[in-house]
């Protein structure tokens, strides 16, 4: 089925133009003109593949819509492109802070926007489609370092940037013990407010999120953590085989 684009824009002319052009490119579209409508549409039965989000909506700021979509498990990873007349660096930063993936300043060319949409959808391809070829498979865990994404048994695991960095660091040094102090230096870059206890808390959370693959991270009591050297063959028995 064609990919679904949710267009959130209160300027009717622009909304119609966007809808027309996206449909012509073969996408399916859904539209919303307020933040409320947008949230209902995005959280409805079918999660959009990408969202175009106007920053200035009549009932709530686009940044608020973005924030709420990021809080919901189903839409946490959904690509969001912000559309705005504001080009200030401040607004751009706010957009990224609330989790926008890209930013297009009005007036923009439709052609440029379509290119961005296509690029963002390509980046968001699930690993099973093997578009990027960057995903490493370790037993039941798959990880795409460039895309900052991880999957267990083909089910995506939602990790924060920090959790992902922690997992990646352990993975890159698999088979070798990483002390809490080393992890603090490399993952947290020595923020003065964090303690070794923080490392434990985060490892625990990453393990929980990885579920069956959580056991790949071993604890060496009093020392630190280690990603296991080799994932045994039988650990993949629960997942599909080609
Ligand atoms: Ca607007």
Coordinates of N, CA and C and ligand atoms in Angstrom, one line a residue:
X1 N 0.8 -1.2 0.0 CA 0.0 0.0 0.0 C 0.9 1.3 0.0
X2 N 0.4 2.3 -0.6 CA 1.1 3.5 -0.7 C 1.3 4.1 0.7
X3 N 2.4 4.8 0.9 CA 2.7 5.4 2.2 C 1.8 6.6 2.5
X4 N 1.4 6.7 3.8 CA 0.5 7.7 4.2 C 1.2 8.9 4.8
X5 N 0.8 10.1 4.2 CA 1.3 11.4 4.7 C 0.2 12.1 5.4
X6 N 0.5 12.5 6.7 CA -0.5 13.4 7.4 C 0.0 14.8 7.2
X7 N -0.9 15.7 6.6 CA -0.5 17.1 6.4 C -1.3 17.9 7.5
X8 N -0.6 18.6 8.3 CA -1.2 19.5 9.3 C -0.9 20.9 9.0
X9 N -1.9 21.6 8.5 CA -1.7 23.0 8.0 C -3.0 23.7 8.0
X10 N -3.0 24.9 8.5 CA -4.3 25.7 8.6 C -4.5 26.6 7.4
X11 N -3.4 26.8 6.6 CA -3.6 27.7 5.4 C -4.2 26.8 4.3
X12 N -5.4 27.0 4.0 CA -6.2 26.2 3.1 C -5.5 26.0 1.7
X13 N -5.0 27.1 1.2 CA -4.4 27.1 -0.2 C -3.2 26.1 -0.2
X14 N -2.4 26.3 0.9 CA -1.1 25.5 1.0 C -1.5 24.0 1.2
X15 N -2.5 23.8 2.0 CA -3.0 22.4 2.3 C -3.4 21.7 1.0
X16 N -4.2 22.4 0.2 CA -4.7 21.9 -1.0 C -3.5 21.6 -2.0
X17 N -2.6 22.5 -2.1 CA -1.4 22.3 -2.9 C -0.6 21.1 -2.5
X18 N -0.3 21.0 -1.2 CA 0.5 19.9 -0.7 C -0.2 18.6 -1.0
X19 N -1.5 18.6 -0.7 CA -2.3 17.3 -0.9 C -2.2 16.9 -2.3
X20 N -2.5 17.8 -3.2 CA -2.5 17.6 -4.7 C -1.1 17.0 -5.1
X21 N -0.1 17.6 -4.7 CA 1.3 17.2 -5.2 C 1.7 15.9 -4.6
X22 N 1.4 15.6 -3.3 CA 1.7 14.4 -2.7 C 1.0 13.2 -3.3
X23 N -0.3 13.5 -3.6 CA -1.1 12.4 -4.2 C -0.5 12.1 -5.6
X24 N -0.1 13.1 -6.3 CA 0.4 13.0 -7.7 C 1.7 12.1 -7.6
X25 N 2.4 12.2 -6.5 CA 3.7 11.5 -6.3 C 3.4 10.0 -5.9
X26 N 2.1 9.7 -5.7 CA 1.7 8.3 -5.3 C 1.5 8.1 -3.8
X27 N 1.6 9.1 -3.0 CA 1.3 9.0 -1.6 C -0.2 9.0 -1.3
X28 N -0.6 8.4 -0.2 CA -1.9 8.6 0.3 C -1.8 9.8 1.3
X29 N -2.9 10.6 1.4 CA -2.8 11.7 2.3 C -4.0 11.7 3.3
X30 N -3.7 12.4 4.4 CA -4.8 12.7 5.4 C -4.5 14.1 5.8
X31 N -5.5 14.9 6.1 CA -5.2 16.3 6.4 C -5.8 16.7 7.8
X32 N -5.2 17.7 8.4 CA -5.8 18.3 9.6 C -5.5 19.8 9.6
X33 N -6.4 20.6 10.1 CA -6.1 22.1 10.1 C -6.0 22.6 11.5
X34 N -6.1 21.8 12.6 CA -5.8 22.2 13.9 C -5.0 21.2 14.6
X35 N -4.4 21.5 15.8 CA -3.6 20.6 16.5 C -4.4 19.4 17.1
X36 N -5.7 19.8 17.5 CA -6.5 18.7 18.0 C -6.9 17.7 16.9
X37 N -7.2 18.1 15.8 CA -7.5 17.2 14.6 C -6.3 16.4 14.3
X38 N -5.1 17.1 14.3 CA -3.9 16.4 14.0 C -3.6 15.3 14.9
X39 N -3.8 15.5 16.2 CA -3.5 14.4 17.2 C -4.5 13.3 17.0
X40 N -5.7 13.6 16.7 CA -6.7 12.5 16.5 C -6.3 11.7 15.3
X41 N -5.9 12.4 14.2 CA -5.6 11.7 13.0 C -4.3 10.9 13.1
X42 N -3.3 11.4 13.8 CA -2.0 10.7 14.0 C -2.1 9.5 14.9
X43 N -3.0 9.6 15.9 CA -3.1 8.5 16.9 C -4.3 7.6 16.6
X44 N -4.9 7.8 15.4 CA -6.0 7.0 15.0 C -5.6 5.6 14.5
X45 N -6.5 4.9 13.8 CA -6.3 3.5 13.5 C -5.0 3.3 12.7
X46 N -4.7 4.2 11.7 CA -3.5 4.0 10.9 C -2.5 5.0 11.2
X47 N -1.3 4.6 11.7 CA -0.3 5.6 12.0 C 0.4 6.1 10.7
X48 N 0.4 7.4 10.5 CA 1.0 7.9 9.2 C 2.5 7.5 9.1
X49 N 3.0 7.4 7.9 CA 4.4 7.1 7.7 C 5.3 8.4 7.9
X50 N 4.7 9.5 7.6 CA 5.4 10.8 7.8 C 4.4 11.9 8.1
X51 N 4.8 12.9 8.9 CA 3.9 14.0 9.2 C 4.5 15.3 8.7
X52 N 3.7 16.1 8.1 CA 4.2 17.5 7.8 C 3.4 18.4 8.7
X53 N 4.1 19.1 9.5 CA 3.5 19.8 10.7 C 3.8 21.3 10.6
X54 N 2.7 22.1 10.5 CA 2.9 23.6 10.5 C 3.1 24.0 11.9
X55 N 4.0 25.0 12.1 CA 4.4 25.4 13.5 C 3.3 26.3 14.1
X56 N 2.6 27.1 13.2 CA 1.6 28.0 13.8 C 0.2 27.5 13.4
X57 N -0.4 26.9 14.4 CA -1.8 26.4 14.3 C -2.7 27.2 15.1
X58 N -4.0 27.2 14.8 CA -4.9 28.1 15.5 C -5.1 27.8 17.0
X59 N -5.1 26.5 17.3 CA -5.4 26.1 18.7 C -4.2 25.8 19.6
X60 N -3.1 25.3 19.0 CA -1.9 25.0 19.8 C -0.6 25.1 18.9
X61 N 0.5 25.4 19.5 CA 1.7 25.5 18.7 C 2.1 24.1 18.1
X62 N 2.7 24.1 16.9 CA 3.1 22.8 16.3 C 4.1 22.1 17.2
X63 N 4.9 22.9 17.9 CA 5.9 22.2 18.8 C 5.2 21.4 19.9
X64 N 4.0 21.8 20.3 CA 3.2 21.1 21.3 C 2.7 19.8 20.7
X65 N 2.2 19.9 19.4 CA 1.7 18.7 18.7 C 2.9 17.7 18.6
X66 N 4.0 18.2 18.3 CA 5.2 17.3 18.1 C 5.6 16.7 19.4
X67 N 5.6 17.4 20.5 CA 5.9 16.9 21.8 C 4.9 15.8 22.2
X68 N 3.6 16.0 22.0 CA 2.6 15.0 22.3 C 2.8 13.7 21.5
X69 N 3.1 13.9 20.2 CA 3.3 12.7 19.4 C 4.5 11.9 19.8
X70 N 5.6 12.6 20.3 CA 6.8 12.0 20.8 C 6.5 11.2 22.1
X71 N 5.5 11.7 22.9 CA 5.2 11.0 24.2 C 4.5 9.7 24.0
X72 N 3.8 9.6 22.8 CA 3.0 8.3 22.6 C 3.9 7.3 22.0
X73 N 3.8 6.1 22.5 CA 4.6 4.9 22.1 C 4.5 4.7 20.6
X74 N 3.2 4.8 20.1 CA 3.0 4.5 18.7 C 3.5 5.5 17.7
X75 N 3.6 6.7 18.1 CA 4.1 7.8 17.2 C 5.5 8.3 17.6
X76 N 6.1 7.7 18.6 CA 7.4 8.1 19.0 C 8.5 8.3 17.9
X77 N 8.4 7.3 17.0 CA 9.4 7.2 16.0 C 9.0 7.8 14.6
X78 N 7.7 8.2 14.6 CA 7.2 8.7 13.3 C 7.9 9.9 12.8
X79 N 8.4 9.9 11.5 CA 9.1 11.1 11.1 C 8.2 12.3 11.0
X80 N 8.7 13.4 11.5 CA 8.0 14.7 11.5 C 8.8 15.8 10.8
X81 N 8.2 16.4 9.8 CA 8.9 17.5 9.1 C 8.1 18.8 9.5
X82 N 8.8 19.8 10.1 CA 8.1 21.0 10.5 C 8.1 22.0 9.4
X83 N 6.9 22.6 9.2 CA 6.8 23.7 8.2 C 6.5 25.0 8.9
X84 N 7.3 26.0 8.6 CA 7.1 27.2 9.3 C 7.6 28.4 8.6
X85 N 6.9 29.5 8.9 CA 7.3 30.8 8.3 C 8.5 31.4 9.1
X86 N 8.7 30.9 10.3 CA 9.8 31.4 11.2 C 11.1 30.7 10.8
X87 N 12.1 31.5 10.6 CA 13.3 31.0 10.1 C 14.4 31.2 11.2
X88 N 14.0 31.8 12.3 CA 15.0 32.1 13.4 C 15.6 30.8 13.9
X89 N 16.9 30.9 14.2 CA 17.7 29.7 14.7 C 17.0 29.2 15.9
X90 N 16.4 30.1 16.8 CA 15.8 29.7 18.0 C 14.6 28.7 17.7
X91 N 13.8 29.0 16.8 CA 12.7 28.2 16.5 C 13.1 26.8 15.9
X92 N 14.2 26.9 15.1 CA 14.7 25.7 14.6 C 15.2 24.7 15.7
X93 N 15.9 25.3 16.6 CA 16.4 24.5 17.8 C 15.2 24.0 18.6
X94 N 14.2 24.8 18.8 CA 13.1 24.3 19.6 C 12.4 23.1 18.9
X95 N 12.3 23.2 17.5 CA 11.7 22.2 16.7 C 12.5 20.9 16.9
X96 N 13.8 20.9 16.9 CA 14.6 19.7 17.0 C 14.5 19.2 18.5
X97 N 14.4 20.1 19.4 CA 14.4 19.7 20.8 C 13.1 18.9 21.1
X98 N 12.0 19.3 20.5 CA 10.8 18.6 20.7 C 10.7 17.3 19.8
X99 N 11.7 17.1 19.0 CA 11.7 15.9 18.3 C 11.4 15.9 16.8
X100 N 11.4 17.1 16.2 CA 11.2 17.1 14.7 C 12.4 16.5 14.0
X101 N 12.1 15.9 12.9 CA 13.2 15.2 12.2 C 13.8 16.1 11.1
X102 N 13.0 17.0 10.6 CA 13.5 18.0 9.6 C 12.7 19.2 9.7
X103 N 13.1 20.2 8.9 CA 12.5 21.6 9.1 C 12.5 22.2 7.7
X104 N 11.4 22.7 7.3 CA 11.3 23.4 6.0 C 10.7 24.8 6.2
X105 N 11.5 25.9 5.8 CA 11.0 27.2 6.1 C 10.1 27.7 4.9
X106 N 9.0 28.3 5.2 CA 8.1 28.9 4.2 C 8.7 30.2 3.7
X107 N 8.6 30.6 2.5 CA 8.0 29.8 1.4 C 9.0 28.7 0.9
X108 N 8.6 27.5 0.7 CA 9.5 26.5 0.2 C 9.0 26.0 -1.1
X109 N 9.8 25.4 -1.9 CA 9.4 24.9 -3.2 C 8.8 23.5 -2.9
X110 N 7.7 23.2 -3.6 CA 7.1 21.9 -3.5 C 8.0 20.8 -3.8
X111 N 8.8 21.0 -4.8 CA 9.8 20.0 -5.3 C 10.8 19.7 -4.1
X112 N 11.3 20.7 -3.5 CA 12.2 20.5 -2.4 C 11.5 19.7 -1.3
X113 N 10.3 20.1 -0.9 CA 9.6 19.4 0.1 C 9.4 17.9 -0.2
X114 N 9.0 17.6 -1.5 CA 8.8 16.2 -1.9 C 10.1 15.4 -1.8
X115 N 11.3 16.1 -2.1 CA 12.6 15.4 -2.0 C 12.9 15.1 -0.5
X116 N 12.5 16.0 0.4 CA 12.8 15.8 1.8 C 11.9 14.7 2.3
X117 N 10.6 14.7 1.9 CA 9.7 13.6 2.3 C 10.3 12.2 1.8
X118 N 10.7 12.2 0.6 CA 11.2 10.9 0.1 C 12.4 10.5 0.8
X119 N 13.3 11.4 1.1 CA 14.6 11.1 1.9 C 14.3 10.6 3.3
X120 N 13.3 11.3 3.9 CA 13.0 10.9 5.3 C 12.3 9.5 5.4
X121 N 11.5 9.2 4.4 CA 10.8 7.9 4.3 C 11.8 6.8 4.0
X122 N 12.8 7.1 3.2 CA 13.9 6.2 2.9 C 14.7 5.8 4.2
X123 N 15.0 6.9 5.0 CA 15.7 6.7 6.2 C 14.9 5.9 7.2
X124 N 13.6 6.0 7.1 CA 12.7 5.4 8.1 C 12.4 3.9 7.8
X125 N 12.9 3.4 6.7 CA 12.6 2.1 6.2 C 12.9 1.1 7.4
X126 N 12.1 0.1 7.6 CA 12.5 -0.9 8.6 C 13.6 -1.8 8.1
X127 N 14.3 -2.3 9.0 CA 15.5 -3.1 8.7 C 15.2 -4.3 7.8
X128 N 14.0 -4.8 8.0 CA 13.6 -6.0 7.3 C 13.6 -5.8 5.7
X129 N 13.5 -4.5 5.4 CA 13.5 -4.2 3.9 C 14.9 -4.1 3.4
X130 N 15.9 -4.1 4.3 CA 17.3 -4.1 4.0 C 17.6 -3.0 3.0
X131 N 17.1 -1.8 3.3 CA 17.4 -0.6 2.4 C 18.8 -0.1 2.7
X132 N 19.1 0.0 3.9 CA 20.4 0.6 4.3 C 21.6 -0.3 4.2
X133 N 21.3 -1.6 4.6 CA 22.4 -2.6 4.6 C 23.3 -2.3 5.8
X134 N 22.9 -1.4 6.7 CA 23.8 -1.0 7.8 C 23.5 -1.8 9.0
X135 N 22.4 -2.6 9.0 CA 22.0 -3.2 10.3 C 22.8 -4.5 10.5
X136 N 23.3 -4.6 11.7 CA 24.1 -5.7 12.2 C 23.2 -6.6 12.9
X137 N 23.2 -7.9 12.6 CA 22.4 -8.9 13.3 C 23.2 -9.6 14.3
X138 N 22.8 -9.6 15.6 CA 23.5 -10.4 16.6 C 22.4 -11.2 17.3
X139 N 22.3 -12.5 17.0 CA 21.3 -13.3 17.6 C 19.9 -12.7 17.2
X140 N 19.2 -12.4 18.3 CA 17.9 -11.8 18.1 C 17.9 -10.3 18.0
X141 N 19.0 -9.7 18.2 CA 19.1 -8.3 18.2 C 19.7 -7.8 16.8
X142 N 19.0 -6.7 16.3 CA 19.6 -6.1 15.1 C 19.8 -4.6 15.4
X143 N 20.9 -4.1 14.9 CA 21.2 -2.7 15.3 C 21.7 -2.0 14.0
X144 N 21.1 -0.8 13.8 CA 21.5 0.1 12.7 C 22.2 1.3 13.4
X145 N 23.5 1.4 13.4 CA 24.2 2.4 14.1 C 23.9 3.8 13.5
X146 N 23.9 3.8 12.1 CA 23.8 5.1 11.4 C 22.4 5.7 11.7
X147 N 21.4 4.8 11.7 CA 20.0 5.3 11.9 C 19.6 5.3 13.3
X148 N 20.5 4.9 14.3 CA 20.2 5.0 15.7 C 18.9 4.1 16.0
X149 N 18.8 2.9 15.4 CA 17.7 2.1 15.7 C 18.1 0.7 16.0
X150 N 17.2 0.0 16.8 CA 17.5 -1.4 17.2 C 16.2 -2.2 17.2
X151 N 16.4 -3.5 16.9 CA 15.2 -4.3 16.8 C 15.5 -5.6 17.6
X152 N 14.5 -6.2 18.2 CA 14.7 -7.6 18.7 C 13.6 -8.4 18.1
X153 N 14.0 -9.5 17.5 CA 13.0 -10.3 16.7 C 12.2 -9.5 15.8
X154 N 12.9 -8.5 15.1 CA 12.2 -7.7 14.1 C 11.3 -6.6 14.6
X155 N 11.1 -6.6 16.0 CA 10.3 -5.6 16.6 C 11.2 -4.5 17.0
X156 N 10.8 -3.3 16.6 CA 11.7 -2.2 17.0 C 11.7 -1.9 18.5
X157 N 12.9 -1.6 19.0 CA 13.0 -1.2 20.4 C 13.2 0.3 20.5
X158 N 12.3 0.9 21.3 CA 12.4 2.4 21.4 C 13.4 2.8 22.5
X159 N 14.6 3.3 22.0 CA 15.6 3.7 23.0 C 15.9 5.2 22.9
X160 N 16.2 5.8 24.0 CA 16.6 7.2 24.0 C 17.9 7.3 23.4
X161 N 18.4 8.5 23.0 CA 19.7 8.7 22.4 C 20.8 8.2 23.3
X162 N 20.6 8.4 24.6 CA 21.6 8.0 25.6 C 21.7 6.5 25.7
X163 N 20.5 5.9 25.8 CA 20.4 4.4 25.9 C 21.0 3.7 24.7
X164 N 20.8 4.4 23.5 CA 21.3 3.8 22.3 C 22.8 3.9 22.3
X165 N 23.4 5.0 22.8 CA 24.8 5.2 22.8 C 25.4 4.2 23.8
X166 N 24.8 3.9 24.9 CA 25.2 2.9 25.8 C 25.3 1.5 25.2
X167 N 24.2 1.2 24.5 CA 24.1 -0.1 23.9 C 25.2 -0.3 22.8
X168 N 25.3 0.8 22.0 CA 26.3 0.8 20.9 C 27.7 0.6 21.4
X169 N 28.0 1.4 22.5 CA 29.4 1.3 23.1 C 29.7 -0.1 23.6
X170 N 28.7 -0.7 24.3 CA 28.9 -2.1 24.8 C 29.1 -3.1 23.6
X171 N 28.3 -2.9 22.6 CA 28.3 -3.7 21.4 C 29.7 -3.6 20.7
X172 N 30.1 -2.4 20.5 CA 31.4 -2.2 19.8 C 32.6 -2.8 20.5
X173 N 32.4 -3.0 21.8 CA 33.5 -3.6 22.5 C 33.1 -4.9 23.1
X174 N 32.3 -5.6 22.3 CA 31.8 -6.9 22.9 C 32.9 -7.9 23.2
X175 N 32.6 -8.6 24.3 CA 33.6 -9.6 24.8 C 34.6 -8.9 25.7
X176 N 34.6 -7.6 25.8 CA 35.5 -6.9 26.7 C 34.7 -6.2 27.8
X177 N 35.2 -6.4 29.0 CA 34.5 -5.8 30.2 C 34.7 -4.3 30.1
X178 N 33.6 -3.6 30.3 CA 33.6 -2.1 30.4 C 33.3 -1.7 31.8
X179 N 34.2 -1.0 32.5 CA 34.0 -0.6 33.9 C 32.9 0.5 33.8
X180 N 32.3 0.7 35.0 CA 31.3 1.8 35.1 C 32.0 3.2 34.8
X181 N 33.2 3.3 35.3 CA 34.0 4.5 35.1 C 34.2 4.8 33.6
X182 N 34.6 3.7 32.9 CA 34.9 3.9 31.4 C 33.6 4.2 30.7
X183 N 32.5 3.6 31.1 CA 31.2 3.9 30.5 C 30.8 5.4 30.7
X184 N 31.0 5.8 32.0 CA 30.7 7.2 32.3 C 31.5 8.2 31.4
X185 N 32.7 7.9 31.2 CA 33.6 8.7 30.4 C 33.1 8.7 28.9
X186 N 32.8 7.5 28.4 CA 32.6 7.4 27.0 C 31.1 7.6 26.6
X187 N 30.2 7.3 27.5 CA 28.8 7.4 27.1 C 28.2 8.7 27.6
X188 N 28.6 9.1 28.8 CA 28.1 10.3 29.4 C 29.0 11.5 29.3
X189 N 30.2 11.2 28.7 CA 31.2 12.2 28.5 C 31.5 13.0 29.8
X190 N 31.5 12.3 30.9 CA 31.9 12.8 32.2 C 31.1 14.0 32.7
X191 N 29.8 14.0 32.5 CA 29.0 15.1 33.1 C 29.2 15.0 34.6
X192 N 29.4 16.1 35.2 CA 29.7 16.1 36.7 C 28.6 15.5 37.5
X193 N 27.4 15.7 37.1 CA 26.2 15.3 37.9 C 25.9 13.8 37.9
X194 N 26.6 13.1 37.0 CA 26.2 11.6 37.0 C 27.2 10.8 37.8
X195 N 26.7 9.7 38.4 CA 27.6 8.9 39.2 C 27.5 7.4 38.6
X196 N 28.3 6.6 39.1 CA 28.3 5.2 38.6 C 27.0 4.5 38.7
X197 N 26.2 5.0 39.7 CA 24.9 4.5 39.9 C 24.0 4.7 38.7
X198 N 24.2 5.9 38.0 CA 23.5 6.2 36.8 C 23.7 5.1 35.7
X199 N 24.9 4.7 35.7 CA 25.3 3.6 34.7 C 24.4 2.4 34.9
X200 N 24.4 2.0 36.2 CA 23.6 0.8 36.6 C 22.1 0.9 36.2
X201 N 21.6 2.1 36.5 CA 20.2 2.4 36.2 C 19.9 2.3 34.7
X202 N 20.8 2.9 33.9 CA 20.6 2.9 32.5 C 20.8 1.5 31.9
X203 N 21.8 0.7 32.4 CA 22.0 -0.6 31.8 C 20.7 -1.4 32.1
X204 N 20.2 -1.3 33.3 CA 19.0 -2.0 33.7 C 17.8 -1.7 32.8
X205 N 17.7 -0.4 32.5 CA 16.6 0.0 31.6 C 16.8 -0.5 30.1
X206 N 18.0 -0.5 29.6 CA 18.3 -1.0 28.3 C 18.0 -2.5 28.2
X207 N 18.4 -3.2 29.3 CA 18.2 -4.7 29.3 C 16.7 -4.9 29.3
X208 N 15.9 -4.2 30.1 CA 14.4 -4.4 30.1 C 13.9 -4.2 28.7
X209 N 14.3 -3.1 28.1 CA 13.8 -2.8 26.8 C 14.1 -3.8 25.7
X210 N 15.3 -4.4 25.9 CA 15.7 -5.5 24.9 C 15.0 -6.8 25.1
X211 N 14.4 -6.9 26.3 CA 13.6 -8.2 26.5 C 14.5 -9.4 26.4
X212 N 14.1 -10.3 25.5 CA 14.9 -11.6 25.4 C 16.3 -11.4 25.1
X213 N 16.7 -10.2 24.4 CA 18.1 -10.0 24.1 C 18.8 -9.2 25.2
X214 N 18.1 -9.0 26.3 CA 18.7 -8.2 27.4 C 19.8 -9.0 28.1
X215 N 19.7 -10.4 28.0 CA 20.8 -11.2 28.6 C 22.1 -11.1 27.8
X216 N 22.1 -10.5 26.7 CA 23.4 -10.3 25.9 C 24.3 -9.4 26.7
X217 N 23.7 -8.6 27.6 CA 24.6 -7.7 28.4 C 24.8 -8.3 29.8
X218 N 26.0 -8.7 30.0 CA 26.3 -9.4 31.3 C 26.8 -8.4 32.3
X219 N 26.5 -8.7 33.6 CA 27.0 -7.9 34.7 C 28.3 -8.6 35.3
X220 N 29.3 -7.9 35.5 CA 30.5 -8.5 36.2 C 30.5 -7.7 37.5
X221 N 30.0 -8.4 38.5 CA 29.7 -7.8 39.8 C 30.9 -7.0 40.3
X222 N 30.7 -5.8 40.7 CA 31.7 -4.9 41.3 C 32.7 -4.4 40.2
X223 N 32.5 -4.8 39.0 CA 33.5 -4.3 37.9 C 32.8 -3.5 36.9
X224 N 31.8 -4.1 36.2 CA 31.1 -3.4 35.2 C 30.3 -4.3 34.3
X225 N 30.2 -4.0 33.0 CA 29.3 -4.7 32.1 C 30.1 -5.2 30.9
X226 N 29.5 -6.2 30.3 CA 30.1 -6.7 29.0 C 29.0 -7.3 28.1
X227 N 29.2 -6.9 26.9 CA 28.3 -7.5 25.9 C 28.9 -8.8 25.5
X228 N 28.1 -9.9 25.5 CA 28.7 -11.2 25.3 C 29.5 -11.3 24.0
X229 N 30.5 -12.1 24.1 CA 31.4 -12.3 22.9 C 30.7 -12.8 21.7
X230 N 30.0 -13.9 21.8 CA 29.3 -14.5 20.7 C 27.9 -14.9 21.1
X231 N 27.0 -14.6 20.2 CA 25.6 -15.0 20.5 C 25.4 -16.4 20.0
X232 N 25.0 -17.3 20.9 CA 24.9 -18.7 20.5 C 23.8 -18.9 19.4
X233 N 24.0 -19.8 18.5 CA 23.1 -20.1 17.4 C 21.7 -20.3 17.9
X234 N 21.6 -21.1 19.0 CA 20.2 -21.5 19.4 C 19.4 -20.3 19.9
X235 N 20.1 -19.1 20.1 CA 19.3 -18.0 20.6 C 18.5 -17.4 19.5
X236 N 18.7 -17.8 18.3 CA 17.8 -17.3 17.2 C 16.7 -18.2 16.9
X237 N 16.6 -19.3 17.6 CA 15.5 -20.3 17.3 C 14.1 -19.8 17.4
X238 N 13.9 -18.7 18.2 CA 12.6 -18.2 18.3 C 12.2 -17.2 17.1
X239 N 13.2 -16.8 16.3 CA 12.9 -15.9 15.3 C 12.8 -16.6 13.9
X240 N 12.2 -15.9 13.0 CA 12.0 -16.5 11.6 C 13.3 -16.8 10.9
X241 N 13.3 -17.8 10.2 CA 14.5 -18.2 9.3 C 14.1 -18.0 7.9
X242 N 15.0 -17.5 7.1 CA 14.7 -17.3 5.7 C 14.4 -18.7 5.0
Ligands
LIG1 CA1 -0.2 28.3 10.1

